[in-house]
Coordinates of C-alpha atoms in Angstrom, one line a residue:
M258 CA -40.4 -83.9 -126.1
E259 CA -38.7 -81.8 -128.7
E260 CA -39.4 -82.4 -132.4
E261 CA -36.4 -83.0 -134.6
V262 CA -36.4 -81.0 -137.7
G263 CA -34.7 -82.1 -140.9
P264 CA -32.7 -79.9 -143.3
S265 CA -35.7 -79.2 -145.5
S266 CA -37.8 -77.8 -142.7
S267 CA -37.7 -75.3 -139.7
L268 CA -39.6 -74.3 -136.7
Y269 CA -41.2 -70.9 -136.0
G270 CA -43.8 -69.4 -133.7
N271 CA -47.2 -68.6 -135.0
G272 CA -47.7 -65.7 -132.7
D273 CA -49.8 -67.7 -130.1
G274 CA -46.8 -69.4 -128.5
D275 CA -47.2 -72.5 -130.7
V276 CA -44.4 -74.0 -132.8
V277 CA -45.2 -74.7 -136.4
N278 CA -43.3 -76.8 -138.9
K279 CA -42.5 -74.9 -142.0
S280 CA -40.7 -75.6 -145.3
K281 CA -37.0 -74.5 -145.7
F282 CA -38.1 -71.2 -147.4
P283 CA -40.3 -69.7 -144.7
L284 CA -41.7 -66.6 -146.4
T285 CA -45.1 -66.6 -148.0
F286 CA -45.8 -64.9 -151.4
W287 CA -47.2 -61.7 -149.7
E288 CA -44.3 -61.5 -147.3
M289 CA -41.9 -61.7 -150.3
A290 CA -44.0 -59.0 -152.0
V291 CA -43.5 -56.7 -149.0
A292 CA -39.8 -57.2 -149.0
S293 CA -39.6 -56.8 -152.8
G294 CA -41.6 -53.5 -152.5
V295 CA -39.1 -52.1 -150.0
V296 CA -36.2 -53.1 -152.3
L297 CA -37.9 -51.5 -155.3
G298 CA -38.4 -48.2 -153.3
F299 CA -34.7 -48.0 -152.5
V300 CA -33.8 -48.8 -156.2
L301 CA -36.1 -46.0 -157.5
G302 CA -34.6 -43.6 -155.0
L303 CA -31.1 -44.3 -156.1
L304 CA -32.1 -44.1 -159.7
C305 CA -33.5 -40.6 -159.0
V306 CA -30.1 -39.6 -157.5
Y307 CA -28.3 -41.0 -160.5
L308 CA -30.5 -39.0 -163.0
T309 CA -29.6 -35.7 -161.3
M310 CA -25.8 -36.3 -161.5
P311 CA -23.7 -35.2 -164.5
A312 CA -22.9 -37.7 -167.2
S313 CA -19.8 -39.6 -166.2
D314 CA -18.3 -43.0 -165.6
Y315 CA -19.8 -44.3 -162.3
S316 CA -18.4 -47.8 -162.4
F317 CA -16.6 -47.0 -159.2
L318 CA -20.0 -46.9 -157.4
K319 CA -20.2 -50.3 -155.6
L320 CA -20.5 -51.4 -152.0
P321 CA -16.9 -51.5 -150.6
R322 CA -15.8 -54.9 -149.3
T323 CA -12.2 -54.1 -148.6
L324 CA -10.2 -51.0 -147.5
E325 CA -8.8 -50.8 -151.0
D326 CA -12.4 -50.6 -152.5
L327 CA -13.2 -47.9 -149.9
Q328 CA -10.2 -45.8 -150.8
I329 CA -11.1 -45.9 -154.5
L330 CA -14.7 -44.9 -153.7
R331 CA -13.5 -42.1 -151.4
D332 CA -11.1 -40.8 -154.0
H333 CA -13.9 -40.5 -156.6
L334 CA -16.6 -39.2 -154.3
E335 CA -14.4 -36.4 -153.0
S336 CA -14.6 -34.6 -156.3
Y337 CA -18.4 -34.7 -156.2
T338 CA -19.0 -33.9 -152.6
S339 CA -18.3 -30.2 -152.9
D340 CA -20.4 -29.6 -156.1
Y341 CA -23.1 -32.2 -155.6
T342 CA -23.3 -32.3 -151.8
L343 CA -27.0 -33.0 -151.6
Q344 CA -26.9 -35.9 -154.1
V345 CA -23.9 -37.5 -152.4
L346 CA -25.7 -37.2 -149.0
V347 CA -28.9 -38.7 -150.3
W348 CA -26.9 -41.5 -152.0
Y349 CA -25.0 -42.2 -148.8
C350 CA -28.1 -42.2 -146.6
M351 CA -30.1 -44.5 -148.9
V352 CA -27.3 -47.0 -149.3
Y353 CA -26.6 -47.1 -145.5
I354 CA -30.2 -47.5 -144.6
F355 CA -30.7 -50.2 -147.3
M356 CA -27.7 -52.1 -145.9
Q357 CA -29.1 -51.9 -142.3
T358 CA -32.6 -52.8 -143.4
F359 CA -31.6 -56.0 -145.1
M360 CA -28.7 -56.9 -142.8
I361 CA -26.1 -56.5 -145.6
P362 CA -22.5 -56.6 -144.1
G363 CA -20.2 -53.7 -144.7
T364 CA -21.7 -50.7 -142.8
V365 CA -18.4 -50.3 -141.1
F366 CA -16.9 -49.2 -144.4
M367 CA -19.7 -46.7 -144.8
S368 CA -19.0 -45.3 -141.4
L369 CA -15.3 -44.9 -142.4
L370 CA -16.4 -43.2 -145.6
A371 CA -18.5 -40.7 -143.6
G372 CA -15.4 -39.7 -141.6
S373 CA -13.2 -39.4 -144.7
L374 CA -15.7 -37.3 -146.6
F375 CA -17.4 -35.2 -143.9
G376 CA -15.2 -35.0 -140.9
V377 CA -15.7 -36.2 -137.3
F378 CA -18.7 -34.1 -136.1
K379 CA -20.8 -34.3 -139.3
G380 CA -19.7 -37.9 -139.9
V381 CA -20.8 -39.1 -136.4
A382 CA -24.1 -37.3 -136.8
L383 CA -24.6 -38.9 -140.2
V384 CA -23.7 -42.4 -139.1
V385 CA -25.8 -42.3 -135.9
L386 CA -28.9 -40.9 -137.8
N387 CA -28.6 -43.4 -140.6
A388 CA -27.8 -46.4 -138.4
T389 CA -30.9 -45.5 -136.3
A390 CA -33.1 -45.1 -139.3
G391 CA -31.8 -48.3 -140.9
A392 CA -32.2 -50.3 -137.6
S393 CA -35.8 -48.9 -137.3
S394 CA -36.6 -49.9 -140.9
C395 CA -35.3 -53.4 -140.1
Y396 CA -37.3 -53.4 -136.9
F397 CA -40.6 -52.7 -138.7
L398 CA -39.9 -54.9 -141.6
S399 CA -39.1 -57.8 -139.2
K400 CA -42.3 -57.1 -137.4
L401 CA -44.1 -57.9 -140.6
I402 CA -42.1 -60.8 -142.0
G403 CA -39.2 -61.5 -139.7
R404 CA -40.7 -64.2 -137.4
P405 CA -40.3 -67.2 -139.7
L406 CA -36.9 -66.1 -140.9
L407 CA -35.6 -65.8 -137.3
F408 CA -36.8 -69.2 -136.2
S409 CA -35.3 -70.6 -139.4
L410 CA -31.9 -69.0 -139.1
W411 CA -31.2 -68.4 -135.3
P412 CA -33.7 -70.4 -133.2
D413 CA -31.3 -70.9 -130.2
K414 CA -30.0 -67.3 -130.2
L415 CA -33.6 -66.0 -130.4
I416 CA -34.7 -68.2 -127.4
F417 CA -31.8 -66.9 -125.4
F418 CA -32.6 -63.2 -126.3
Q419 CA -36.3 -63.7 -125.5
A420 CA -35.4 -65.1 -122.1
Q421 CA -33.0 -62.2 -121.3
V422 CA -35.5 -59.6 -122.4
A423 CA -38.3 -61.1 -120.2
K424 CA -36.0 -61.3 -117.2
R425 CA -35.0 -57.6 -117.6
R426 CA -38.3 -56.1 -118.6
E427 CA -38.3 -53.4 -115.9
R428 CA -34.8 -52.2 -116.8
L429 CA -35.0 -53.0 -120.5
L430 CA -33.5 -49.8 -121.7
N431 CA -30.3 -50.4 -119.7
Y432 CA -30.0 -53.9 -121.1
M433 CA -30.6 -52.8 -124.7
L434 CA -28.0 -50.0 -124.2
F435 CA -25.5 -52.7 -123.0
L436 CA -26.2 -54.8 -126.1
R437 CA -25.7 -51.8 -128.4
V438 CA -22.5 -50.6 -126.8
T439 CA -20.8 -54.1 -126.4
P440 CA -20.5 -56.9 -129.0
T441 CA -22.5 -59.3 -126.9
L442 CA -25.0 -59.9 -129.7
P443 CA -24.6 -58.8 -133.3
N444 CA -26.4 -55.5 -134.1
T445 CA -28.1 -57.1 -137.1
F446 CA -29.6 -59.8 -134.9
I447 CA -30.8 -57.2 -132.4
N448 CA -32.5 -55.2 -135.1
V449 CA -34.4 -58.1 -136.6
A450 CA -35.1 -59.9 -133.3
S451 CA -36.3 -57.1 -131.1
P452 CA -39.9 -56.8 -132.4
I453 CA -40.2 -60.6 -132.3
V454 CA -39.4 -60.7 -128.5
D455 CA -41.6 -57.7 -127.8
V456 CA -39.0 -55.0 -127.2
P457 CA -41.1 -51.7 -127.4
Y458 CA -40.0 -49.5 -130.3
H459 CA -39.3 -46.4 -128.1
I460 CA -36.8 -48.5 -126.0
F461 CA -35.3 -49.9 -129.2
F462 CA -35.0 -46.4 -130.7
L463 CA -33.4 -44.8 -127.6
A464 CA -31.0 -47.7 -127.1
T465 CA -29.9 -47.6 -130.7
F466 CA -29.6 -43.9 -131.0
I467 CA -27.6 -43.5 -127.8
G468 CA -25.8 -46.8 -127.7
I469 CA -24.1 -46.7 -131.1
I470 CA -22.5 -43.3 -130.5
P471 CA -19.3 -44.6 -129.0
A472 CA -18.6 -47.1 -131.7
A473 CA -19.6 -44.6 -134.4
Y474 CA -17.1 -42.1 -133.0
V475 CA -14.3 -44.6 -133.0
T476 CA -15.0 -45.7 -136.6
V477 CA -15.7 -42.2 -138.1
R478 CA -12.5 -40.8 -136.5
A479 CA -10.5 -43.6 -138.1
G480 CA -12.0 -42.6 -141.4
I481 CA -10.1 -39.3 -141.4
T482 CA -6.8 -41.2 -141.6
L483 CA -8.2 -43.8 -144.0
G484 CA -4.9 -44.2 -145.8
E485 CA -3.1 -45.3 -142.7
L486 CA -5.5 -48.2 -141.9
R487 CA -4.2 -51.6 -142.9
S488 CA -7.2 -53.7 -141.9
V489 CA -10.6 -53.2 -140.2
A490 CA -9.1 -54.9 -137.1
D491 CA -7.0 -51.8 -136.6
L492 CA -10.2 -49.9 -135.7
Y493 CA -10.6 -51.5 -132.3
D494 CA -7.5 -51.8 -130.2
F495 CA -7.5 -53.0 -126.7
H496 CA -8.2 -49.5 -125.3
S497 CA -11.2 -49.0 -127.5
I498 CA -12.7 -52.4 -126.7
A499 CA -12.1 -51.9 -123.0
T500 CA -13.7 -48.5 -123.1
L501 CA -16.8 -49.8 -124.9
F502 CA -17.2 -52.7 -122.3
L503 CA -16.8 -50.2 -119.4
I504 CA -19.6 -48.1 -120.8
G505 CA -21.7 -51.2 -121.3
V506 CA -21.1 -52.3 -117.7
V507 CA -22.2 -48.9 -116.4
T508 CA -25.4 -49.1 -118.5
V509 CA -26.4 -52.5 -117.2
T510 CA -25.4 -52.0 -113.6
P511 CA -28.9 -50.7 -112.5
T512 CA -30.4 -54.0 -113.9
L513 CA -28.0 -56.1 -112.0
M514 CA -28.6 -54.2 -108.8
T515 CA -32.3 -54.6 -109.1
S516 CA -32.0 -58.4 -109.7
K517 CA -29.8 -58.8 -106.6
S518 CA -32.1 -56.8 -104.4
R519 CA -35.0 -59.1 -105.3
S520 CA -33.1 -62.3 -104.8

């Protein structure tokens, strides 16, 4: 018999397979302290970058939420990229990893910015490395404090993901690659849920590093012609989406064949 949970409470696992009733805000003081410490580390890093830059008006530095915001940011950063390449790179990496770590929407704009500032080859390398680092940071942070949050926010999706991982344990890398290449599950959810459903880190790392390359290439390439984009939806036309799904089907085929041979 399932327990009905009201709006002021939630269910989460205690690590032993039991379900525990918790208050609406599931994190303890120490879990909040860990998350706050990570945030503080990023803030101090960005402050160090700021202190090494020349005196100027940096009011344009904000997380882009629209293509217009992104174009304004790109126009300002272009003048700094040649003279302060290291600072711009460090700023870019820290912001990207921070957004990935705390599941802040908008990394697609950062990927477009990489293409616009650094070109396709360097841009793809930058996006793949930062996305992998940010996803890894989210993975380990979630391993420490993510369980109560997940059961509070996405209980049904987490149960589904756990069942799929358990069913494909022997070909887990193929399945994780499929998830990374296709939009079957949101990447932010995969990052935070993987340690909770016991996806080994080496599989998580490889699937992330390899699986995000196709989408990164599409986005970074579009950043070169940033002025021609009218909306983010223009990034993924039918051809791009079909290609990503084809790659995803190829990666998951060994898993499907193994399942059929056993049935």
